[in-house]
XYZ file of C-alpha atoms in Angstrom:
283
model
C -76.287 125.747 -64.459
C -73.493 124.227 -62.143
C -70.968 124.637 -64.980
C -72.345 128.329 -65.340
C -71.876 128.957 -61.451
C -68.858 127.613 -61.587
C -67.497 129.978 -64.316
C -69.128 132.907 -62.085
C -71.362 133.751 -64.559
C -74.819 135.015 -62.842
C -77.252 132.105 -62.387
C -80.371 131.607 -60.302
C -79.908 129.649 -56.607
C -81.335 126.176 -57.331
C -81.313 122.500 -56.077
C -81.462 119.254 -57.668
C -83.834 116.552 -56.726
C -83.135 113.089 -58.340
C -86.205 111.265 -59.404
C -85.577 108.201 -56.826
C -85.308 111.113 -53.765
C -87.863 110.839 -51.028
C -90.969 113.170 -50.359
C -89.401 114.044 -47.160
C -86.194 115.662 -49.238
C -88.238 117.608 -51.510
C -90.098 119.242 -48.786
C -86.729 119.882 -46.833
C -85.264 120.838 -49.992
C -88.060 123.354 -50.724
C -87.936 124.819 -47.120
C -84.355 125.472 -47.086
C -84.012 127.040 -50.431
C -87.081 129.289 -49.616
C -85.122 130.231 -46.471
C -82.053 130.698 -48.043
C -83.387 133.033 -50.791
C -86.178 134.874 -48.295
C -89.264 133.579 -50.259
C -92.563 131.903 -49.902
C -92.715 130.579 -53.606
C -90.052 128.686 -55.972
C -89.720 127.992 -59.511
C -90.155 124.511 -60.714
C -88.207 123.411 -63.877
C -87.337 119.551 -64.585
C -84.826 117.617 -66.458
C -85.005 114.533 -68.225
C -81.464 113.441 -69.630
C -81.937 113.318 -73.316
C -85.272 114.762 -73.836
C -88.146 113.996 -76.197
C -89.474 117.359 -78.513
C -92.164 117.037 -75.965
C -91.622 117.340 -72.464
C -92.440 119.707 -69.128
C -92.697 123.049 -69.767
C -91.272 124.441 -66.466
C -90.248 128.006 -65.402
C -93.648 128.746 -63.333
C -93.551 129.411 -59.764
C -95.829 127.560 -56.916
C -96.042 128.421 -52.995
C -94.046 125.966 -51.063
C -96.999 124.020 -49.912
C -97.594 123.076 -53.627
C -93.886 122.335 -54.459
C -94.068 118.704 -52.770
C -97.141 117.137 -55.100
C -96.212 118.793 -58.306
C -92.108 117.731 -58.006
C -93.821 114.133 -57.274
C -95.538 113.572 -60.527
C -92.281 114.864 -62.296
C -90.378 112.547 -60.266
C -92.884 109.647 -61.077
C -92.394 110.506 -65.008
C -88.536 109.467 -64.319
C -87.406 113.269 -64.330
C -84.942 115.237 -62.195
C -86.674 118.341 -60.514
C -84.792 121.700 -60.465
C -86.144 123.900 -57.591
C -85.033 127.657 -58.286
C -85.875 130.819 -56.511
C -88.725 132.637 -58.372
C -88.487 135.272 -60.981
C -91.251 136.907 -62.286
C -91.673 136.088 -65.908
C -94.290 139.009 -66.991
C -91.675 141.962 -66.281
C -88.398 140.867 -67.846
C -86.895 143.669 -69.986
C -84.681 141.620 -72.103
C -84.430 138.087 -73.072
C -81.550 136.658 -75.683
C -80.734 133.145 -76.898
C -77.322 132.548 -78.036
C -76.033 130.097 -80.409
C -72.613 129.098 -80.694
C -71.770 127.081 -83.984
C -68.248 125.810 -84.238
C -66.286 126.057 -87.547
C -65.950 122.871 -89.409
C -65.407 121.389 -92.888
C -66.538 124.340 -95.420
C -68.436 125.771 -92.647
C -66.681 128.811 -90.737
C -67.633 129.218 -87.486
C -70.444 131.787 -85.865
C -72.097 133.675 -83.024
C -75.984 134.184 -83.235
C -77.892 136.368 -80.872
C -81.892 136.184 -81.241
C -83.255 138.902 -78.405
C -87.127 139.840 -77.592
C -87.944 142.876 -75.557
C -89.859 143.700 -72.225
C -92.764 141.312 -71.378
C -91.378 138.552 -72.934
C -89.158 135.249 -71.765
C -86.804 132.607 -73.021
C -89.433 130.250 -73.401
C -90.741 132.563 -76.107
C -87.889 132.132 -78.357
C -86.997 128.499 -77.358
C -90.135 126.597 -77.709
C -93.049 129.561 -78.158
C -92.468 129.916 -81.744
C -92.316 133.552 -81.659
C -90.034 135.174 -84.066
C -86.709 137.536 -82.423
C -87.308 141.321 -82.706
C -83.715 141.701 -83.194
C -81.077 139.046 -84.616
C -77.460 139.869 -84.364
C -75.216 137.759 -85.767
C -71.072 137.248 -86.240
C -69.312 135.029 -88.928
C -65.627 133.606 -88.922
C -65.968 133.031 -85.045
C -62.904 130.842 -84.005
C -64.104 129.378 -80.577
C -60.548 128.352 -80.132
C -58.838 131.858 -80.356
C -60.276 134.603 -78.951
C -60.487 137.528 -81.076
C -62.723 140.637 -80.301
C -65.221 141.521 -82.834
C -64.873 144.886 -84.556
C -68.506 147.144 -84.339
C -68.583 147.062 -88.350
C -68.489 142.738 -87.859
C -71.873 142.841 -86.342
C -74.920 142.113 -88.548
C -77.844 143.238 -86.518
C -81.284 142.986 -88.484
C -84.684 143.884 -87.000
C -87.847 142.131 -87.738
C -89.417 144.594 -90.889
C -92.692 141.955 -91.279
C -95.598 144.655 -91.415
C -97.741 143.778 -88.294
C -94.886 141.504 -86.918
C -95.075 143.047 -83.684
C -98.861 142.691 -83.461
C -98.812 139.002 -84.418
C -95.901 138.217 -81.894
C -97.592 140.010 -79.081
C -100.995 137.954 -79.811
C -98.790 134.862 -79.855
C -97.185 135.899 -76.442
C -100.619 136.081 -74.798
C -101.575 132.906 -76.210
C -98.973 131.016 -74.917
C -99.242 132.820 -71.681
C -103.222 131.553 -71.399
C -102.595 128.269 -72.530
C -99.284 127.187 -70.603
C -98.169 129.653 -68.352
C -101.141 131.261 -66.535
C -103.225 128.122 -66.876
C -100.612 125.882 -65.219
C -99.909 128.162 -62.381
C -103.730 128.076 -61.537
C -104.046 131.822 -62.601
C -106.729 131.169 -65.404
C -109.253 128.447 -65.590
C -110.943 126.500 -68.674
C -110.667 127.636 -72.175
C -108.606 130.753 -71.772
C -107.140 132.914 -74.731
C -105.023 136.006 -75.372
C -107.543 138.569 -74.226
C -107.733 136.469 -71.210
C -104.238 136.909 -70.978
C -104.280 140.477 -71.624
C -106.661 141.272 -69.031
C -104.778 139.214 -66.236
C -101.464 141.160 -67.006
C -103.097 144.632 -67.343
C -105.044 144.159 -63.953
C -101.841 143.433 -62.016
C -99.958 146.303 -63.988
C -97.721 143.970 -65.867
C -97.618 146.407 -68.911
C -94.272 146.115 -70.151
C -95.467 143.892 -72.828
C -97.620 146.718 -74.102
C -95.133 149.607 -74.014
C -91.920 150.383 -75.981
C -89.830 147.638 -77.218
C -86.211 149.158 -77.305
C -84.787 145.504 -77.994
C -82.256 147.054 -80.725
C -80.363 149.269 -78.210
C -80.731 146.954 -75.455
C -78.899 143.983 -77.594
C -76.218 146.145 -79.053
C -75.303 147.733 -75.584
C -74.708 143.455 -74.238
C -73.384 142.312 -77.642
C -69.552 142.591 -76.442
C -70.391 140.891 -73.175
C -72.529 138.358 -74.539
C -69.712 137.507 -77.300
C -67.061 137.313 -74.282
C -69.454 135.239 -72.156
C -69.967 132.551 -75.222
C -66.583 132.100 -75.932
C -65.659 131.393 -72.474
C -68.828 128.754 -71.965
C -67.296 127.416 -75.513
C -63.567 126.939 -74.182
C -65.436 125.432 -71.235
C -67.368 122.840 -72.235
C -66.504 119.463 -70.914
C -67.540 117.790 -74.538
C -64.652 118.959 -76.557
C -66.395 117.558 -79.748
C -69.492 119.919 -79.497
C -70.653 121.163 -82.817
C -73.456 123.827 -81.513
C -74.105 125.419 -78.032
C -76.907 127.505 -76.610
C -77.360 129.309 -74.039
C -80.125 131.826 -72.864
C -79.473 135.346 -71.195
C -82.024 137.441 -69.449
C -82.516 140.991 -67.952
C -84.874 141.320 -64.778
C -86.826 144.333 -64.101
C -84.510 144.631 -60.719
C -82.427 145.079 -63.073
C -80.444 141.769 -62.516
C -79.271 139.812 -65.094
C -78.607 135.688 -65.321
C -78.067 132.802 -67.663
C -80.242 129.543 -67.699
C -78.234 126.780 -68.643
C -75.989 125.601 -71.378
C -77.168 123.426 -74.148
C -75.157 120.827 -76.218
C -77.342 120.273 -79.617
C -76.168 116.778 -79.867
C -77.204 115.977 -76.510
C -80.099 117.803 -75.608
C -82.643 115.176 -77.584
C -83.298 111.542 -78.451
C -82.815 110.621 -81.893
C -86.253 110.094 -83.473
C -86.877 106.923 -84.757
C -86.776 106.495 -88.740
C -90.190 105.732 -90.544
C -90.305 102.464 -91.800
C -89.281 101.964 -95.635
C -92.365 102.265 -98.135
C -93.157 98.989 -99.635
C -91.265 100.036 -102.921
C -87.883 100.713 -101.388
C -88.305 97.189 -99.341
C -88.501 95.966 -102.882
C -85.224 98.230 -104.177
């Protein structure tokens, strides 16, 4: 986030709390950020350095008085806490996951954009197992030399699976019920997709159930996203990177932000290989 901000790309206002920072530091940080952004709630994200595949699902927003206890739980697990200004993850207009693959031996460079429309959020693409509505792809991208793409070079593909949108919406509601709304205290007990849909409709969050003009929205921003991706690739501190990813959101305001920048080789811890089977030991 700091790198994105230094490059003058839009990000949320945020503060970093280290695992060994005191409770007083957490309280003071939360009050300062809330005052600076004029809010009474803050978003909690976290960072554990090199992550395991299962880690805290952040991005929910809580009242200031709840920040301290929740931060303490994350700190006790050895995680840094990222406090950010709040967003409404139920009213997003567009969500895009951006993947940059650097050229290598017998492998051309490429850029891939995966997009979801109104009512979805970044976590649906990154860990919600929800397939994109639209994918845009560019081949033969040289991230060392800028060459703007021509329109005919984009391969824009929509999800044509019969019943795909209904299944996608149901998966989104299930994830909201089991993770987002439960973690935020909005739903309790064994909540399911029906409970999540009722909760959204009662509050007028109808974006998920309306038109999904994702293809047009992505095509409109594809060139800008390409330029930003190239800029990020050139600015990445790890000069030997192979695969980078970032996420981009358009809010209802409308306001757009980038969330973070991930180096694929440094994101997750290597898994321990399974012990060899007896016959392999003999060999």
